[in-house]
Amino acid sequence: MKIRSSRVPTPAMLLATVAATVALFACGGGGDESADDGRSGPLNAGKGMPKAPPFVPLAEALPPEASEYDKHMQVARISWAHNDDITAPHWCANPGQGSNPNLGNRTVVPITELFDGFYFTGTVSVGQFVMKTPDGGYILFDTMNNATDVNNITIPQLQSAGIDPATLRGLVVTHGHGDHDGGALRLQTLYSTPSNPVTTVVGSADYTANKPYYATIQVDSTNPRVPQQLTINGATFTAMATPGHTPGTTSLILPVTYKGQQHKIAYWGGSGLPGSASGRLQYMQGAEAMYAQIKEQGADASINSHSWEDKGLDRIRAIQDQGGIENSNPMIQGTAKIQLSFATLRTCAAAQLSNVDATALNPVWRPTRTELYAVRPNANGVTTHVRARVSNYFNVISNGMVTFTTAEGASCTAMTDDEGIANCVIKTRGTGAGGPASVTATFQEMSGPVAVELSSFDTVHAANY
């Protein structure tokens, strides 16, 4: 992997370019133009294609002798500086300042519909999510602190949304701390019967002998980071053991709809970072596994039972302020943004791991940007010439693989050159002089011992050719 260095910009240069630059950074592009002979593949000449706009780095990468902590935290801080709506854990963004003050805020958050039949309610401190099931019931994700919370918050909030609390079909406990599973026994006592038992899911390592509630399904904590499909009364979702915050923490990918269109939510099961090196390593690995699931499943929203942790509370309040989700949905952020959020979470864990284990050497995860800046269909519709540049926060990336794909399914692959540019010609016979409906350039992740260049993509539609 070769990285081409660039000079460090002045603050004025950064401010002038940040709006255009940051929007396309994802947690996670050569050849040139040749004759229109109908073949797909890299190009060699580059005649007639526009040049890339000037590349301006966001910072200068730290030298190799910098501490592991500083190398990871530099990336996290750049991500936060230019993306104020991604997760910024208090323990990482504000080290040494104690717990987040929101943990003590017991203000009730009125039940709010976030997607079709999917809701949040609880307090600012901790909440729970409600998913309606196809049979007219609902699943509750987390259960608040205790029976008092169930009586005074969960039940009345469900009723205010027109949901009958007695139609409870399932409880999913993200982890075994009392503010997440403390209400489980009360809910089971009220609504679970031999003829209609409430399915209860919890991580096996957190289901200890002192838990007063029963568990129907135990997610195997000894087999972490392996996704499995669970179905409760017709509602199917992904569960995965992600130990770290607790030994039995479980994270989820939940399918939902908004105006009939499917979306997927990444649900991180535990927020606070453990103190031990082994716990922090597990936490980091869990974040990596969730990043992979987000990428694979295309999750484009995120939630956390501590809704302030991933800035979800801001989005919930935005929905309340606009009177619901009829006209827009602030929860939908796009897969690239959710990947960036979990990559930053992983980066934070890697940095904090290095603080307690001086031997921990983990590659720095670098978000990248793919810019598909030239799409030129041939007049006869036989080929479409494409060009993209790939960069990270610091430099352009050479020797990286970029795949260009049209909406109609045609594709070509090329490697980036020393300028970070990939050029290709796609065989698009039959699309007409206007070319394909859209083209997407996808940079494939590059892994090395020191850094991982995360995948990224950019799509251009025909109206913008």
Short mmCIF file of C-alpha atoms in Angstrom, two decimals:
data_model
loop_
_atom_site.label_atom_id
_atom_site.label_comp_id
_atom_site.label_asym_id
_atom_site.label_seq_id
_atom_site.Cartn_x
_atom_site.Cartn_y
_atom_site.Cartn_z
CA MET A 1 0.00 0.00 0.00
CA LYS A 2 1.47 3.35 -1.02
CA ILE A 3 0.26 6.66 0.38
CA ARG A 4 1.13 9.87 -1.37
CA SER A 5 1.96 12.68 1.02
CA SER A 6 0.44 16.14 0.76
CA ARG A 7 1.39 19.34 2.51
CA VAL A 8 -0.56 20.31 5.61
CA PRO A 9 -3.31 22.87 4.89
CA THR A 10 -3.83 26.08 6.77
CA PRO A 11 -6.98 26.43 8.93
CA ALA A 12 -8.48 28.66 6.25
CA MET A 13 -7.94 25.95 3.63
CA LEU A 14 -9.63 23.39 5.84
CA LEU A 15 -12.64 25.57 6.54
CA ALA A 16 -13.10 26.27 2.86
CA THR A 17 -13.20 22.61 1.94
CA VAL A 18 -14.70 20.81 4.91
CA ALA A 19 -18.34 21.05 3.88
CA ALA A 20 -17.68 19.40 0.56
CA THR A 21 -15.17 16.96 1.97
CA VAL A 22 -16.74 15.53 5.09
CA ALA A 23 -20.18 14.64 3.77
CA LEU A 24 -18.78 11.83 1.67
CA PHE A 25 -16.40 10.31 4.25
CA ALA A 26 -17.58 6.83 5.14
CA CYS A 27 -16.33 4.20 7.58
CA GLY A 28 -14.93 3.29 4.92
CA GLY A 29 -11.56 4.64 -7.38
CA GLY A 30 -6.48 3.02 -12.00
CA GLY A 31 -6.44 3.01 -15.78
CA ASP A 32 -7.51 5.72 -18.23
CA GLU A 33 -9.76 6.26 -21.18
CA SER A 34 -9.41 4.21 -24.34
CA ALA A 35 -11.36 3.73 -27.55
CA ASP A 36 -15.07 2.83 -27.37
CA ASP A 37 -14.61 -0.79 -28.39
CA GLY A 38 -17.30 -2.19 -26.10
CA ARG A 39 -14.87 -3.76 -23.66
CA SER A 40 -15.03 -3.28 -19.91
CA GLY A 41 -11.91 -2.74 -17.86
CA PRO A 42 -9.15 -0.31 -16.87
CA LEU A 43 -8.20 2.46 -19.27
CA ASN A 44 -4.79 3.63 -20.34
CA ALA A 45 -4.80 7.04 -21.97
CA GLY A 46 -7.01 9.38 -19.96
CA LYS A 47 -7.80 11.57 -22.98
CA GLY A 48 -10.68 13.96 -22.61
CA MET A 49 -11.57 13.09 -19.01
CA PRO A 50 -11.69 15.90 -16.43
CA LYS A 51 -9.09 16.17 -13.69
CA ALA A 52 -9.92 15.63 -10.07
CA PRO A 53 -10.50 18.70 -7.90
CA PRO A 54 -7.56 19.62 -5.66
CA PHE A 55 -7.05 17.29 -2.71
CA VAL A 56 -6.85 19.03 0.65
CA PRO A 57 -6.09 16.86 3.70
CA LEU A 58 -7.89 17.45 6.97
CA ALA A 59 -4.74 16.97 9.05
CA GLU A 60 -1.18 15.68 9.00
CA ALA A 61 -0.88 12.08 10.15
CA LEU A 62 1.08 11.61 13.36
CA PRO A 63 4.60 10.20 13.00
CA PRO A 64 5.25 6.48 13.59
CA GLU A 65 6.82 7.19 16.98
CA ALA A 66 3.59 8.71 18.33
CA SER A 67 1.78 6.75 21.02
CA GLU A 68 -0.81 4.17 20.05
CA TYR A 69 -3.39 6.14 22.04
CA ASP A 70 -2.69 9.36 20.12
CA LYS A 71 -2.74 7.63 16.73
CA HIS A 72 -6.22 6.24 17.34
CA MET A 73 -7.57 9.35 19.04
CA GLN A 74 -6.41 11.63 16.23
CA VAL A 75 -8.76 9.82 13.86
CA ALA A 76 -11.64 9.87 16.36
CA ARG A 77 -11.25 13.61 16.96
CA ILE A 78 -11.21 14.40 13.25
CA SER A 79 -14.36 12.34 12.78
CA TRP A 80 -16.12 14.17 15.62
CA ALA A 81 -14.95 17.58 14.43
CA HIS A 82 -16.67 17.12 11.10
CA ASN A 83 -19.59 14.84 11.99
CA ASP A 84 -21.37 16.14 15.08
CA ASP A 85 -24.15 13.53 14.88
CA ILE A 86 -22.06 10.37 15.36
CA THR A 87 -21.41 8.59 18.63
CA ALA A 88 -18.99 10.31 20.99
CA PRO A 89 -18.81 8.18 24.16
CA HIS A 90 -18.27 10.30 27.25
CA TRP A 91 -15.48 7.98 28.43
CA CYS A 92 -13.64 8.60 25.17
CA ALA A 93 -14.47 12.19 24.24
CA ASN A 94 -14.14 13.45 27.83
CA PRO A 95 -11.69 11.11 29.58
CA GLY A 96 -11.21 11.65 33.28
CA GLN A 97 -14.42 13.63 33.73
CA GLY A 98 -16.48 10.88 35.36
CA SER A 99 -19.77 9.49 34.13
CA ASN A 100 -22.06 11.26 31.71
CA PRO A 101 -24.40 13.61 33.63
CA ASN A 102 -27.33 12.30 31.58
CA LEU A 103 -27.13 9.05 33.54
CA GLY A 104 -28.87 10.76 36.45
CA ASN A 105 -31.58 12.49 34.43
CA ARG A 106 -34.92 10.84 35.21
CA THR A 107 -36.99 13.12 32.96
CA VAL A 108 -39.57 11.00 31.14
CA VAL A 109 -39.33 10.97 27.35
CA PRO A 110 -42.86 10.59 25.89
CA ILE A 111 -43.30 7.56 23.68
CA THR A 112 -42.24 8.50 20.16
CA GLU A 113 -42.70 6.56 16.94
CA LEU A 114 -39.34 6.34 15.16
CA PHE A 115 -40.31 4.01 12.30
CA ASP A 116 -43.54 2.29 11.30
CA GLY A 117 -44.65 0.52 14.48
CA PHE A 118 -41.31 1.08 16.23
CA TYR A 119 -41.09 3.38 19.27
CA PHE A 120 -38.86 4.77 22.00
CA THR A 121 -39.90 5.62 25.53
CA GLY A 122 -38.32 5.82 28.96
CA THR A 123 -36.26 8.54 30.58
CA VAL A 124 -33.31 10.62 29.47
CA SER A 125 -31.13 8.33 31.59
CA VAL A 126 -32.25 5.04 30.07
CA GLY A 127 -35.04 3.93 27.79
CA GLN A 128 -36.56 1.04 25.92
CA PHE A 129 -37.74 0.33 22.40
CA VAL A 130 -41.05 -1.13 21.26
CA MET A 131 -41.48 -3.17 18.07
CA LYS A 132 -44.93 -4.23 16.94
CA THR A 133 -45.20 -7.84 15.79
CA PRO A 134 -47.18 -9.11 12.78
CA ASP A 135 -49.74 -10.80 15.05
CA GLY A 136 -50.77 -7.54 16.73
CA GLY A 137 -48.49 -7.78 19.74
CA TYR A 138 -45.18 -6.13 20.53
CA ILE A 139 -41.61 -6.84 21.64
CA LEU A 140 -39.92 -4.74 24.31
CA PHE A 141 -36.18 -4.17 24.04
CA ASP A 142 -34.90 -3.56 27.59
CA THR A 143 -37.13 -3.16 30.61
CA MET A 144 -35.99 -0.10 32.60
CA ASN A 145 -34.87 -0.20 36.25
CA ASN A 146 -37.58 -1.91 38.24
CA ALA A 147 -41.29 -2.59 38.78
CA THR A 148 -41.91 1.07 39.58
CA ASP A 149 -40.62 2.08 36.14
CA VAL A 150 -42.85 -0.55 34.55
CA ASN A 151 -45.89 0.72 36.44
CA ASN A 152 -45.24 4.44 36.07
CA ILE A 153 -43.50 4.70 32.69
CA THR A 154 -43.70 1.61 30.49
CA ILE A 155 -47.40 0.78 30.90
CA PRO A 156 -48.85 4.32 30.70
CA GLN A 157 -46.59 5.25 27.78
CA LEU A 158 -47.65 2.16 25.82
CA GLN A 159 -51.30 2.97 26.52
CA SER A 160 -50.85 6.55 25.37
CA ALA A 161 -49.68 5.21 21.98
CA GLY A 162 -52.69 2.90 21.69
CA ILE A 163 -50.68 -0.24 22.47
CA ASP A 164 -52.27 -2.75 24.83
CA PRO A 165 -49.54 -3.68 27.37
CA ALA A 166 -51.10 -7.14 27.73
CA THR A 167 -50.16 -8.01 24.13
CA LEU A 168 -46.49 -8.32 25.13
CA ARG A 169 -44.90 -11.10 23.05
CA GLY A 170 -41.20 -10.78 23.84
CA LEU A 171 -38.55 -9.18 26.03
CA VAL A 172 -35.03 -8.70 24.69
CA VAL A 173 -32.44 -7.72 27.30
CA THR A 174 -29.33 -6.09 25.84
CA HIS A 175 -27.32 -6.81 29.00
CA GLY A 176 -27.77 -7.75 32.62
CA HIS A 177 -27.34 -4.42 34.39
CA GLY A 178 -30.33 -3.50 36.52
CA ASP A 179 -31.28 -0.43 34.51
CA HIS A 180 -31.83 -2.71 31.50
CA ASP A 181 -33.34 -5.88 32.98
CA GLY A 182 -34.74 -4.61 36.30
CA GLY A 183 -38.32 -4.51 35.04
CA ALA A 184 -38.30 -7.96 33.41
CA LEU A 185 -39.80 -9.86 36.32
CA ARG A 186 -42.66 -7.38 36.70
CA LEU A 187 -43.50 -7.59 33.00
CA GLN A 188 -43.41 -11.40 33.04
CA THR A 189 -45.57 -11.48 36.15
CA LEU A 190 -48.17 -9.21 34.60
CA TYR A 191 -48.34 -10.57 31.06
CA SER A 192 -46.78 -14.03 30.72
CA THR A 193 -49.10 -17.03 31.07
CA PRO A 194 -48.64 -20.76 30.45
CA SER A 195 -50.80 -20.48 27.35
CA ASN A 196 -49.15 -17.28 26.14
CA PRO A 197 -45.59 -17.11 27.54
CA VAL A 198 -43.50 -14.04 26.92
CA THR A 199 -40.35 -15.04 25.03
CA THR A 200 -37.38 -13.58 26.90
CA VAL A 201 -33.91 -13.21 25.34
CA VAL A 202 -30.71 -12.51 27.31
CA GLY A 203 -26.99 -13.16 26.90
CA SER A 204 -25.97 -16.40 28.61
CA ALA A 205 -23.11 -14.87 30.61
CA ASP A 206 -25.43 -12.25 32.11
CA TYR A 207 -28.14 -14.73 33.05
CA THR A 208 -26.76 -15.52 36.47
CA ALA A 209 -28.37 -17.44 39.32
CA ASN A 210 -29.57 -14.26 41.04
CA LYS A 211 -31.75 -13.17 38.13
CA PRO A 212 -35.40 -13.46 39.22
CA TYR A 213 -36.90 -13.63 35.75
CA TYR A 214 -36.88 -16.59 33.38
CA ALA A 215 -34.97 -16.69 30.07
CA THR A 216 -36.46 -18.48 27.08
CA ILE A 217 -33.49 -17.90 24.75
CA GLN A 218 -29.93 -17.39 25.92
CA VAL A 219 -27.61 -15.86 23.31
CA ASP A 220 -24.38 -17.86 23.67
CA SER A 221 -21.81 -15.47 25.16
CA THR A 222 -19.07 -18.09 24.72
CA ASN A 223 -19.48 -17.81 20.95
CA PRO A 224 -19.12 -14.07 20.49
CA ARG A 225 -19.45 -12.01 17.34
CA VAL A 226 -21.41 -14.70 15.49
CA PRO A 227 -24.74 -13.33 14.21
CA GLN A 228 -27.87 -15.45 14.57
CA GLN A 229 -31.44 -14.95 13.47
CA LEU A 230 -34.15 -14.87 16.13
CA THR A 231 -37.90 -14.81 15.46
CA ILE A 232 -40.54 -13.78 17.99
CA ASN A 233 -44.16 -14.01 16.84
CA GLY A 234 -43.25 -13.33 13.23
CA ALA A 235 -40.68 -10.58 13.87
CA THR A 236 -37.19 -11.68 12.79
CA PHE A 237 -33.97 -9.86 13.70
CA THR A 238 -30.23 -10.45 14.13
CA ALA A 239 -28.71 -10.98 17.58
CA MET A 240 -24.99 -11.22 18.29
CA ALA A 241 -23.01 -11.67 21.50
CA THR A 242 -20.73 -8.66 21.93
CA PRO A 243 -19.19 -9.06 25.40
CA GLY A 244 -17.23 -6.18 26.85
CA HIS A 245 -19.56 -3.80 28.65
CA THR A 246 -20.75 -6.91 30.47
CA PRO A 247 -19.81 -10.55 29.79
CA GLY A 248 -23.26 -11.18 28.28
CA THR A 249 -23.91 -8.03 26.27
CA THR A 250 -25.97 -8.65 23.13
CA SER A 251 -26.15 -6.30 20.14
CA LEU A 252 -28.79 -6.37 17.42
CA ILE A 253 -29.69 -5.50 13.84
CA LEU A 254 -33.43 -4.77 13.64
CA PRO A 255 -35.38 -4.58 10.36
CA VAL A 256 -38.03 -1.86 10.31
CA THR A 257 -39.99 0.07 7.71
CA TYR A 258 -40.64 3.74 7.06
CA LYS A 259 -43.49 4.53 4.71
CA GLY A 260 -43.32 0.93 3.52
CA GLN A 261 -39.59 1.02 2.68
CA GLN A 262 -37.28 -1.29 4.63
CA HIS A 263 -34.51 0.07 6.82
CA LYS A 264 -32.26 -1.58 9.37
CA ILE A 265 -31.24 -0.35 12.79
CA ALA A 266 -27.89 -1.07 14.47
CA TYR A 267 -28.51 -1.46 18.20
CA TRP A 268 -25.35 -1.41 20.34
CA GLY A 269 -26.03 -3.44 23.47
CA GLY A 270 -23.65 -1.88 26.02
CA SER A 271 -22.16 1.59 26.30
CA GLY A 272 -19.64 1.97 29.10
CA LEU A 273 -16.08 0.72 28.61
CA PRO A 274 -14.79 -1.94 31.07
CA GLY A 275 -11.62 -1.34 33.02
CA SER A 276 -9.68 -4.49 32.20
CA ALA A 277 -7.56 -5.02 29.10
CA SER A 278 -9.42 -8.23 28.25
CA GLY A 279 -12.77 -6.47 28.56
CA ARG A 280 -11.65 -3.57 26.38
CA LEU A 281 -10.34 -5.98 23.77
CA GLN A 282 -13.73 -7.73 23.68
CA TYR A 283 -15.49 -4.38 23.47
CA MET A 284 -13.31 -3.35 20.51
CA GLN A 285 -13.87 -6.67 18.76
CA GLY A 286 -17.62 -6.36 19.29
CA ALA A 287 -17.61 -2.92 17.67
CA GLU A 288 -15.67 -4.40 14.74
CA ALA A 289 -18.23 -7.19 14.39
CA MET A 290 -21.11 -4.71 14.45
CA TYR A 291 -19.35 -2.59 11.82
CA ALA A 292 -19.17 -5.67 9.59
CA GLN A 293 -22.87 -6.41 10.10
CA ILE A 294 -23.82 -2.80 9.37
CA LYS A 295 -21.87 -2.98 6.13
CA GLU A 296 -23.25 -6.40 5.16
CA GLN A 297 -26.88 -5.68 6.00
CA GLY A 298 -26.93 -2.01 5.03
CA ALA A 299 -28.06 -0.67 8.40
CA ASP A 300 -28.87 3.02 8.03
CA ALA A 301 -29.96 3.98 11.56
CA SER A 302 -28.67 3.38 15.08
CA ILE A 303 -30.15 3.26 18.57
CA ASN A 304 -28.94 2.79 22.13
CA SER A 305 -30.95 2.29 25.31
CA HIS A 306 -28.91 5.20 26.68
CA SER A 307 -30.18 7.32 23.83
CA TRP A 308 -27.81 10.21 24.43
CA GLU A 309 -24.84 7.91 23.86
CA ASP A 310 -25.18 7.79 20.05
CA LYS A 311 -26.90 11.21 19.74
CA GLY A 312 -30.18 9.34 19.26
CA LEU A 313 -31.92 11.52 21.85
CA ASP A 314 -31.30 14.55 19.62
CA ARG A 315 -32.98 12.77 16.72
CA ILE A 316 -35.89 11.65 18.92
CA ARG A 317 -36.43 15.23 20.05
CA ALA A 318 -36.25 16.40 16.46
CA ILE A 319 -39.09 14.01 15.61
CA GLN A 320 -41.09 15.34 18.55
CA ASP A 321 -40.42 18.94 17.50
CA GLN A 322 -41.63 18.32 13.96
CA GLY A 323 -44.75 16.52 15.14
CA GLY A 324 -43.85 13.00 14.05
CA ILE A 325 -42.32 11.22 11.06
CA GLU A 326 -44.98 11.96 8.48
CA ASN A 327 -42.80 14.29 6.39
CA SER A 328 -39.24 13.25 7.26
CA ASN A 329 -37.33 10.89 9.51
CA PRO A 330 -34.20 12.16 11.30
CA MET A 331 -33.41 8.62 12.45
CA ILE A 332 -32.36 7.62 8.93
CA GLN A 333 -28.71 8.62 8.56
CA GLY A 334 -27.46 6.34 5.80
CA THR A 335 -25.22 3.31 5.98
CA ALA A 336 -22.00 5.30 5.52
CA LYS A 337 -22.75 7.45 8.57
CA ILE A 338 -23.64 4.45 10.74
CA GLN A 339 -20.43 2.71 9.66
CA LEU A 340 -18.46 5.83 10.57
CA SER A 341 -20.14 5.94 13.97
CA PHE A 342 -19.22 2.34 14.81
CA ALA A 343 -15.74 2.72 13.35
CA THR A 344 -15.25 5.65 15.72
CA LEU A 345 -16.56 3.55 18.61
CA ARG A 346 -14.00 0.88 17.70
CA THR A 347 -11.28 3.52 17.45
CA CYS A 348 -12.12 4.79 20.93
CA ALA A 349 -11.93 1.27 22.35
CA ALA A 350 -8.57 0.67 20.65
CA ALA A 351 -7.20 3.90 22.10
CA GLN A 352 -8.38 3.09 25.62
CA LEU A 353 -7.11 -0.49 25.34
CA SER A 354 -3.62 0.87 24.67
CA ASN A 355 -3.86 2.85 27.92
CA VAL A 356 -4.08 -0.32 30.01
CA ASP A 357 -2.02 -2.65 27.82
CA ALA A 358 1.18 -1.19 26.43
CA THR A 359 1.66 -4.25 24.22
CA ALA A 360 -1.66 -3.76 22.42
CA LEU A 361 -0.89 -2.86 18.82
CA ASN A 362 -4.06 -2.57 16.75
CA PRO A 363 -4.23 -1.05 13.27
CA VAL A 364 -5.65 2.44 13.08
CA TRP A 365 -9.00 2.41 11.28
CA ARG A 366 -9.01 5.26 8.76
CA PRO A 367 -12.27 6.40 7.19
CA THR A 368 -11.93 7.04 3.47
CA ARG A 369 -13.65 9.12 0.86
CA THR A 370 -14.45 7.96 -2.66
CA GLU A 371 -15.21 10.76 -5.12
CA LEU A 372 -16.82 9.66 -8.38
CA TYR A 373 -16.10 12.90 -10.17
CA ALA A 374 -16.32 11.92 -13.86
CA VAL A 375 -18.94 9.81 -15.67
CA ARG A 376 -18.98 10.12 -19.47
CA PRO A 377 -21.30 7.91 -21.52
CA ASN A 378 -20.29 7.40 -25.14
CA ALA A 379 -22.76 8.82 -27.64
CA ASN A 380 -23.59 5.37 -29.03
CA GLY A 381 -24.32 3.90 -25.58
CA VAL A 382 -21.68 1.18 -25.96
CA THR A 383 -19.38 2.28 -23.12
CA THR A 384 -19.29 4.66 -20.18
CA HIS A 385 -16.02 6.09 -18.97
CA VAL A 386 -15.69 6.66 -15.24
CA ARG A 387 -13.11 8.13 -12.90
CA ALA A 388 -12.89 8.32 -9.10
CA ARG A 389 -10.40 9.38 -6.45
CA VAL A 390 -9.91 7.74 -3.06
CA SER A 391 -8.39 9.44 -0.02
CA ASN A 392 -8.37 9.31 3.75
CA TYR A 393 -8.17 12.19 6.21
CA PHE A 394 -4.48 12.63 5.48
CA ASN A 395 -3.53 11.51 1.95
CA VAL A 396 -4.70 10.05 -1.32
CA ILE A 397 -4.57 6.25 -1.49
CA SER A 398 -2.69 4.39 -4.21
CA ASN A 399 -2.92 0.72 -5.19
CA GLY A 400 -6.49 0.53 -3.94
CA MET A 401 -9.19 -1.47 -5.72
CA VAL A 402 -12.28 0.36 -6.93
CA THR A 403 -15.28 -1.30 -8.54
CA PHE A 404 -17.62 0.77 -10.71
CA THR A 405 -21.15 -0.62 -11.03
CA THR A 406 -24.11 0.69 -13.02
CA ALA A 407 -27.73 0.53 -11.96
CA GLU A 408 -28.23 -1.99 -14.77
CA GLY A 409 -25.58 -4.34 -13.35
CA ALA A 410 -22.57 -3.71 -15.62
CA SER A 411 -19.24 -3.20 -13.89
CA CYS A 412 -15.50 -2.81 -14.17
CA THR A 413 -12.66 -2.73 -11.66
CA ALA A 414 -9.51 -0.64 -11.58
CA MET A 415 -6.65 0.20 -9.20
CA THR A 416 -5.87 3.69 -7.96
CA ASP A 417 -2.66 5.29 -9.22
CA ASP A 418 -0.18 7.49 -7.33
CA GLU A 419 -2.71 10.33 -7.38
CA GLY A 420 -5.37 8.11 -5.83
CA ILE A 421 -7.24 8.00 -9.17
CA ALA A 422 -8.97 4.98 -10.67
CA ASN A 423 -10.18 5.12 -14.27
CA CYS A 424 -12.31 2.54 -16.02
CA VAL A 425 -14.54 1.92 -19.01
CA ILE A 426 -17.78 0.06 -18.40
CA LYS A 427 -19.47 -1.86 -21.17
CA THR A 428 -22.96 -0.31 -21.13
CA ARG A 429 -24.32 -1.48 -24.47
CA GLY A 430 -28.06 -0.95 -24.67
CA THR A 431 -28.37 1.91 -22.17
CA GLY A 432 -28.58 4.54 -24.93
CA ALA A 433 -26.70 7.78 -25.41
CA GLY A 434 -27.78 8.97 -21.97
CA GLY A 435 -25.79 6.18 -20.34
CA PRO A 436 -26.71 4.14 -17.28
CA ALA A 437 -29.29 5.36 -14.76
CA SER A 438 -26.55 5.66 -12.15
CA VAL A 439 -22.98 4.60 -11.42
CA THR A 440 -21.52 3.68 -8.02
CA ALA A 441 -17.80 3.62 -7.28
CA THR A 442 -16.89 1.38 -4.34
CA PHE A 443 -13.44 1.35 -2.75
CA GLN A 444 -12.58 -2.03 -1.26
CA GLU A 445 -11.14 -2.03 2.25
CA MET A 446 -7.33 -2.29 2.45
CA SER A 447 -5.89 -3.94 5.55
CA GLY A 448 -2.34 -3.59 6.79
CA PRO A 449 -0.45 -4.07 10.06
CA VAL A 450 -0.41 -0.34 10.86
CA ALA A 451 -3.65 0.94 9.33
CA VAL A 452 -6.89 -0.22 7.76
CA GLU A 453 -8.28 1.96 5.00
CA LEU A 454 -12.02 1.48 5.40
CA SER A 455 -14.30 0.97 2.43
CA SER A 456 -16.31 3.85 1.02
CA PHE A 457 -18.50 4.54 -1.99
CA ASP A 458 -20.02 7.33 -4.07
CA THR A 459 -23.00 7.23 -6.43
CA VAL A 460 -23.79 9.60 -9.30
CA HIS A 461 -27.14 9.61 -11.06
CA ALA A 462 -27.71 10.27 -14.73
CA ALA A 463 -29.09 13.77 -14.13
CA ASN A 464 -25.65 14.79 -12.82
CA TYR A 465 -23.44 13.32 -15.58
#
